[in-house]
Short mmCIF file of C-alpha atoms in Angstrom, two decimals:
data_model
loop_
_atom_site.label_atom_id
_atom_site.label_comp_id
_atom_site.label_asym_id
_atom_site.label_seq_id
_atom_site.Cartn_x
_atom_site.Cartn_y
_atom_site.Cartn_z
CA UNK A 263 5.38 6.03 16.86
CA UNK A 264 1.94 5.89 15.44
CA UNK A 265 0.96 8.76 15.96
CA UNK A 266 4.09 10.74 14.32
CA UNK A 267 3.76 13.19 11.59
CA UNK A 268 5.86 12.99 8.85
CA UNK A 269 7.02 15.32 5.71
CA UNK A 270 5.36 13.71 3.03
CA UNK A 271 6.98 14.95 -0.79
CA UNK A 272 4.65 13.75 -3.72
CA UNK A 273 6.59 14.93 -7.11
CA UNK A 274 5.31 14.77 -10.29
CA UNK A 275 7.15 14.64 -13.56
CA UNK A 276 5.19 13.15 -16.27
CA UNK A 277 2.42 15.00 -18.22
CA UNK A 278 -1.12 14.84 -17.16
CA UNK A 279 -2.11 12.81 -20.33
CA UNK A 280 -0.39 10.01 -22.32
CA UNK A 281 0.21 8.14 -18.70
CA UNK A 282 -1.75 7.39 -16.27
CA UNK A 283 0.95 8.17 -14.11
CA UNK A 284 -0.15 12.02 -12.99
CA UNK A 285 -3.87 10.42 -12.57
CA UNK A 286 -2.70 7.30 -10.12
CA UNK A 287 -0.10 9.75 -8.77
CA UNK A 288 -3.00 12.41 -7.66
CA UNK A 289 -5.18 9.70 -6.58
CA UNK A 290 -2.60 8.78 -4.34
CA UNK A 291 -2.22 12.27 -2.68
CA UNK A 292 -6.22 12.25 -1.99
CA UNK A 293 -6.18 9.27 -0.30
CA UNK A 294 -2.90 10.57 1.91
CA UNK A 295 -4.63 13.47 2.68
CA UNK A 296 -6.65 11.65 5.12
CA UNK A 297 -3.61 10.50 7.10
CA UNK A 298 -2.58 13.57 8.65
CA UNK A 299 0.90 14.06 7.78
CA UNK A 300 2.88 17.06 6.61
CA UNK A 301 2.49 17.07 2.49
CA UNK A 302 3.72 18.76 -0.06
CA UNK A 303 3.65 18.25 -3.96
CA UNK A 304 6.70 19.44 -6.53
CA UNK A 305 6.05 19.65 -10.24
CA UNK A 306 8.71 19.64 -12.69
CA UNK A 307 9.85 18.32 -16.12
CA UNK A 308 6.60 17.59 -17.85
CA UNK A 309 4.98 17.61 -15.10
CA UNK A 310 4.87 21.20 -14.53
CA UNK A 311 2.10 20.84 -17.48
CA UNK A 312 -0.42 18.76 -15.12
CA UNK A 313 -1.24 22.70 -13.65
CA UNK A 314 -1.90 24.24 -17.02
CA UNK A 315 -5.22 26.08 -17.13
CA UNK A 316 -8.04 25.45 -19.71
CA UNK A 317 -6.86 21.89 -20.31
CA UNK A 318 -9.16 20.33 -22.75
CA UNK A 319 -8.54 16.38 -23.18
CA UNK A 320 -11.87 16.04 -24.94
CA UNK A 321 -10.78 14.89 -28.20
CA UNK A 322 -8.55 12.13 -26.74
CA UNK A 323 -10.78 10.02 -24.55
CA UNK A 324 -9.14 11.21 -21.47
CA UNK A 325 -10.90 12.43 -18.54
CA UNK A 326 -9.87 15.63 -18.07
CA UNK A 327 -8.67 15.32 -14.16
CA UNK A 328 -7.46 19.16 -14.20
CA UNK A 329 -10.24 19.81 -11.71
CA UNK A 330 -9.40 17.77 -9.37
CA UNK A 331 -6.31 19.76 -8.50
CA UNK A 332 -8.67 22.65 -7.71
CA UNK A 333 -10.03 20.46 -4.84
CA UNK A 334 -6.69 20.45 -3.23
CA UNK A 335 -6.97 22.81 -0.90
CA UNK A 336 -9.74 21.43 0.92
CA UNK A 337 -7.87 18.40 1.29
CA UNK A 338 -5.36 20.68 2.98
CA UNK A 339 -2.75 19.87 0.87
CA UNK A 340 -1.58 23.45 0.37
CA UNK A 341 2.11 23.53 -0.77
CA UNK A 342 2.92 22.86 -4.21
CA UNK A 343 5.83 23.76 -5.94
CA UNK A 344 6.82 24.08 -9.05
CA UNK A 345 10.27 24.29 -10.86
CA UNK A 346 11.14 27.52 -11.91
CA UNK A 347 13.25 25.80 -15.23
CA UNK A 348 10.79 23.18 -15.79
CA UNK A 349 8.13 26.18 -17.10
CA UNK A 350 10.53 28.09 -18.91
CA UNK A 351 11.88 25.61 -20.72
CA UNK A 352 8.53 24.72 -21.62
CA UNK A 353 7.61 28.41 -22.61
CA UNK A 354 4.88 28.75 -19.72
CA UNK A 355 4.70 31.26 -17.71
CA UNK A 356 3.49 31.47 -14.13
CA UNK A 357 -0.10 33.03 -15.01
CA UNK A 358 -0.51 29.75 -17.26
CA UNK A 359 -1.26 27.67 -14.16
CA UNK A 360 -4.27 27.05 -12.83
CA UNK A 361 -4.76 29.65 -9.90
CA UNK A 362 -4.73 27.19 -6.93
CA UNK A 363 -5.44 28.32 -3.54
CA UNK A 364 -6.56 27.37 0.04
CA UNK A 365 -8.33 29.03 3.03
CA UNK A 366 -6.05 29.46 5.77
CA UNK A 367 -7.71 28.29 9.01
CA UNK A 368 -5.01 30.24 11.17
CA UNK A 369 -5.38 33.41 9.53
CA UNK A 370 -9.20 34.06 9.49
CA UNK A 371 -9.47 31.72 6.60
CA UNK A 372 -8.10 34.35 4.29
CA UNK A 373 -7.88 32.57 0.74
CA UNK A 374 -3.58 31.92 -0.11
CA UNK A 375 -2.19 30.91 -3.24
CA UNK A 376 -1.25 27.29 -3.39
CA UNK A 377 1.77 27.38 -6.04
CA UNK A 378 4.58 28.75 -5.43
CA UNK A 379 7.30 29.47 -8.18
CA UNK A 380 10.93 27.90 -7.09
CA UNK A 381 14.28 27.09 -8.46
CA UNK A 382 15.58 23.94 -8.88
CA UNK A 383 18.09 24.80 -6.18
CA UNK A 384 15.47 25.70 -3.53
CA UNK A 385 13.44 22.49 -4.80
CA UNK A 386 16.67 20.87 -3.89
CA UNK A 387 16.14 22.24 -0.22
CA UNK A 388 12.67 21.01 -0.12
CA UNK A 389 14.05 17.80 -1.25
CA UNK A 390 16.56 17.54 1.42
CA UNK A 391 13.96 17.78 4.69
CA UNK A 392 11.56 15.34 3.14
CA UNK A 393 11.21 12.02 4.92
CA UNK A 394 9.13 10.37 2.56
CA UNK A 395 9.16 11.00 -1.28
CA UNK A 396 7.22 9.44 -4.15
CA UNK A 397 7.59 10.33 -7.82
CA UNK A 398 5.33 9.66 -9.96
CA UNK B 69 16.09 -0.98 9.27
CA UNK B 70 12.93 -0.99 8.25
CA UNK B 71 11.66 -0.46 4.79
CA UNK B 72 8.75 0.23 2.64
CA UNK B 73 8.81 -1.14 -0.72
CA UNK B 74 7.26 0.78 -3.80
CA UNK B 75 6.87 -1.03 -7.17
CA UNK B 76 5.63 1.11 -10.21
CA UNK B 77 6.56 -0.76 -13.10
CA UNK B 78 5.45 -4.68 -14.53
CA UNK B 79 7.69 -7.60 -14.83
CA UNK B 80 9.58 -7.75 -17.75
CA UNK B 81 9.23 -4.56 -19.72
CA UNK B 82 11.15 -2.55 -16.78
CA UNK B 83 14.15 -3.63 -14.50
CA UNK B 84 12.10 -1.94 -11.62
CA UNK B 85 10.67 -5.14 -10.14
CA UNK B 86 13.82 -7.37 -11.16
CA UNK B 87 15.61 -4.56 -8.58
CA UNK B 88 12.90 -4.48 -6.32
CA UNK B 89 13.25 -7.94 -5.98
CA UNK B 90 16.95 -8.07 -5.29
CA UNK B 91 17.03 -5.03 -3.05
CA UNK B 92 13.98 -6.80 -0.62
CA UNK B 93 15.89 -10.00 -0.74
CA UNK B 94 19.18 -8.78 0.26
CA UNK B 95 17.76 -6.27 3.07
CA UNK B 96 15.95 -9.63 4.53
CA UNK B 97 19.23 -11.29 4.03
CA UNK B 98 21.18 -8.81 6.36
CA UNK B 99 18.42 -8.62 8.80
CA UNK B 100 16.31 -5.78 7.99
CA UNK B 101 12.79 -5.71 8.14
CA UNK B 102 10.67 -4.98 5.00
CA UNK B 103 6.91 -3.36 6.33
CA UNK B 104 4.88 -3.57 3.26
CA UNK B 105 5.83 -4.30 -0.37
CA UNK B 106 3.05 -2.30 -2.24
CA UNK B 107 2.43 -2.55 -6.23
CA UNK B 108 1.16 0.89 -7.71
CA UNK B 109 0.73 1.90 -11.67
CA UNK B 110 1.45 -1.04 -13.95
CA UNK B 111 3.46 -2.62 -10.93
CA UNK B 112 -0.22 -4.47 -9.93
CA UNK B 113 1.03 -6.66 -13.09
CA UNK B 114 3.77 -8.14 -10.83
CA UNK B 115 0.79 -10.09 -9.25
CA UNK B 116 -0.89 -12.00 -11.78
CA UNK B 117 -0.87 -15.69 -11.81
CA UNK B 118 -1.43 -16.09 -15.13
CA UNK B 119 2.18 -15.57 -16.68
CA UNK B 120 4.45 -18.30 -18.60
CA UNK B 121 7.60 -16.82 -19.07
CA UNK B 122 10.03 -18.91 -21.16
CA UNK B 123 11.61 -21.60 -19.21
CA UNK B 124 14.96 -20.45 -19.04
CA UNK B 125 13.95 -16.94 -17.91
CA UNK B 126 13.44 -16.17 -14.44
CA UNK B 127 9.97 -16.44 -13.16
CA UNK B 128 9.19 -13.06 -11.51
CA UNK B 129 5.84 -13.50 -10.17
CA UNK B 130 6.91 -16.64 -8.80
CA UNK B 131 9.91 -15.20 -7.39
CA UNK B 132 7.74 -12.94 -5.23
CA UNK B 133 5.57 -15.41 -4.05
CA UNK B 134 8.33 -17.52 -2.71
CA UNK B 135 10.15 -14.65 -1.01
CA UNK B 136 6.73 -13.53 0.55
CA UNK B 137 5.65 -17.08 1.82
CA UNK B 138 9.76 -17.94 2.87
CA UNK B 139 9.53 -14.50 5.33
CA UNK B 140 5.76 -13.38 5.88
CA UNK B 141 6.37 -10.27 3.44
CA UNK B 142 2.83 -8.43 2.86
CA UNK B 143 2.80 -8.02 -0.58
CA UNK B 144 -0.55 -5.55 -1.45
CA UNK B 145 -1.55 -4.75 -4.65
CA UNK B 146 -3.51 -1.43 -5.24
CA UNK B 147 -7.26 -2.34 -6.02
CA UNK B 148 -7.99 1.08 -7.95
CA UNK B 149 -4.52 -0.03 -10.42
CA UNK B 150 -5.95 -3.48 -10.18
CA UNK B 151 -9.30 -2.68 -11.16
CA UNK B 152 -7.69 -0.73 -14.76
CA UNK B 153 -5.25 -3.50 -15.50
CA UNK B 154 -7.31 -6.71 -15.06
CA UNK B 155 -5.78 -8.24 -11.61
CA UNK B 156 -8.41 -9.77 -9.67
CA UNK B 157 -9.12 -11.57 -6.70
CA UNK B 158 -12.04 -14.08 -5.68
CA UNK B 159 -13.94 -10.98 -3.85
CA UNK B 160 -13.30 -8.16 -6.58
CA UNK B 161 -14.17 -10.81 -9.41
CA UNK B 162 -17.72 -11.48 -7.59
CA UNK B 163 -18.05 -7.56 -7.26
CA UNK B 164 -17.36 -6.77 -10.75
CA UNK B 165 -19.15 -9.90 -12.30
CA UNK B 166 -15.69 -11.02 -13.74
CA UNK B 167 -15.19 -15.16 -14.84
CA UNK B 168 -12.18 -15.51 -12.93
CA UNK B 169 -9.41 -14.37 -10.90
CA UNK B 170 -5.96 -14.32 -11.20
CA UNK B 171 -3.92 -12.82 -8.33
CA UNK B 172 -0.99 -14.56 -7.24
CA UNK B 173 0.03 -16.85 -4.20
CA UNK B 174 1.12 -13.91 -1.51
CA UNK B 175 -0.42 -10.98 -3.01
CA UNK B 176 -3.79 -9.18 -1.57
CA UNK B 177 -5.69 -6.10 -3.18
CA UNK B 178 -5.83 -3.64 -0.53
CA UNK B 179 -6.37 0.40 -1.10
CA UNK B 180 -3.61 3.37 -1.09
CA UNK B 181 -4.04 3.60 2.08
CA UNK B 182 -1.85 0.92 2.85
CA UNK B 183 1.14 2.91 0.82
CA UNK B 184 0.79 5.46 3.02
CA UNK B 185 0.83 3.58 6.17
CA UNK B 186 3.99 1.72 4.82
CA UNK B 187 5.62 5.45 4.43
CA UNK B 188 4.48 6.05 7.95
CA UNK B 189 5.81 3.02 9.40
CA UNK B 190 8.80 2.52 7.77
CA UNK B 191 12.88 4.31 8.26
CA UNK B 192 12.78 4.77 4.76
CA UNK B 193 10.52 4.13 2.12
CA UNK B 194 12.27 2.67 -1.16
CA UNK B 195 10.80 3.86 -4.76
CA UNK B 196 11.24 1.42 -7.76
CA UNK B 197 10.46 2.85 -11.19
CA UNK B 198 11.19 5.73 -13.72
#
């Protein structure tokens, strides 16, 4: 079954800097773009923060990967949720993230918003029809 | 069943690839098939040569090789997470003007494609790390 498409879940947990683990983890979701399957992405714990607008790692040495989340969308990778009490425990609010979107092909490529605000229960229900899931 | 393997985590400083380990083992043992074991993030450190643990430790990186030459196991480590930790083979040490190599017996640097294709291929795909 080759040619099978599968739900692909890539969540991310850690914050964008200190780790390389949200930098490998994103570099992994590029490269499955190119496979075809159905993905999705879930951010929570710290990892909510790897959406935060206006990041600025200059001072630290880090490349500042933020925009590369932007590019998303073209990859069609166009579902990405993040935990409702991951950003409130954190004190951000929605309007703090990066305003991700895509162009829908089957709607006259009208431009969507990528993020979508859940709770940890209905991240649970995401969880639950996933076949394949990689944290990172 | 068939199973991908995903390692995140080095030898040693985590019990991810000391699990990893035991889980592939004991799937072959029972008959399962194991499609791809794939090293990501500091995992890639699961495949160089170079280590000398104490003697009366277990020798992970040996350990792997032996399971992947005693049943075929593909055992790829991810060249971009290679390139960032130092684990080289004969072809990427050429590339990037490097003295010498070091991956181990039974490992090959392949891309992240090859994670993908595991997760594809396999029943389930197995995660070991944080």
């Amino acid at each position: 079954m080759a040619n099978q498409t599968k739900k692909f879940l890539y969540i991310n947990r850690r914050a964008p800097y200190g780790t390389v683990y949200a930098l490998e983890g994103l570099e992994t979701v590029l490269i499955g773009a190119a496979f075809e399957q159905d993905v999705s992405m879930a951010f929570m714990d710290d990892g909510v923060f790897q959406l935060k607008d206006h990041q600025d790692s200059g001072e630290t040495g880090m490349k500042n990967f933020s925009p590369t989340y932007r590019a998303l969308g073209d990859y069609e990778v166009t579902k990405l949720y993040v935990e409702r009490e991951s950003l409130e425990a954190r004190g951000l609010r929605p309007e703090d993230l990066m305003a991700l979107t895509y162009e829908d092909e089957d709607d006259d490529y009208k431009e969507k918003p990528s993020i979508h605000i859940v709770s940890s229960a209905e991240l649970a229900d995401i969880l639950e029809i996933q076949d394949v899931i990689f944290n990172f | 069943m068939k199973f991908g393997i995903l390692v995140n985590e080095g030898p040693y400083q985590h019990q991810a690839s000391d699990t990893a380990y035991q889980f592939v083992k004991a799937a072959l043992d029972q008959g399962h098939e194991i499609v791809r074991v794939f090293f990501y993030h500091d995992g890639v450190n699961n495949g160089t040569r170079l280590t000398t643990p104490p003697q009366d430790d277990r020798n992970i990186v040996n350990r792997w090789s032996e399971l992947a030459k005693e049943h075929e196991l593909d055992m790829v480590v991810c060249v971009a997470a290679a390139q960032r930790r130092g684990i080289v083979d004969a072809d990427e040490a050429k590339r990037h003007g490097k003295d010498a190599d070091n991956i181990a017996d039974g490992f090959r640097i392949s891309g992240l494609g090859q994670l993908i294709e595991a997760g594809i291929k396999a029943d389930r795909m197995m995660i070991f790390g944080d």
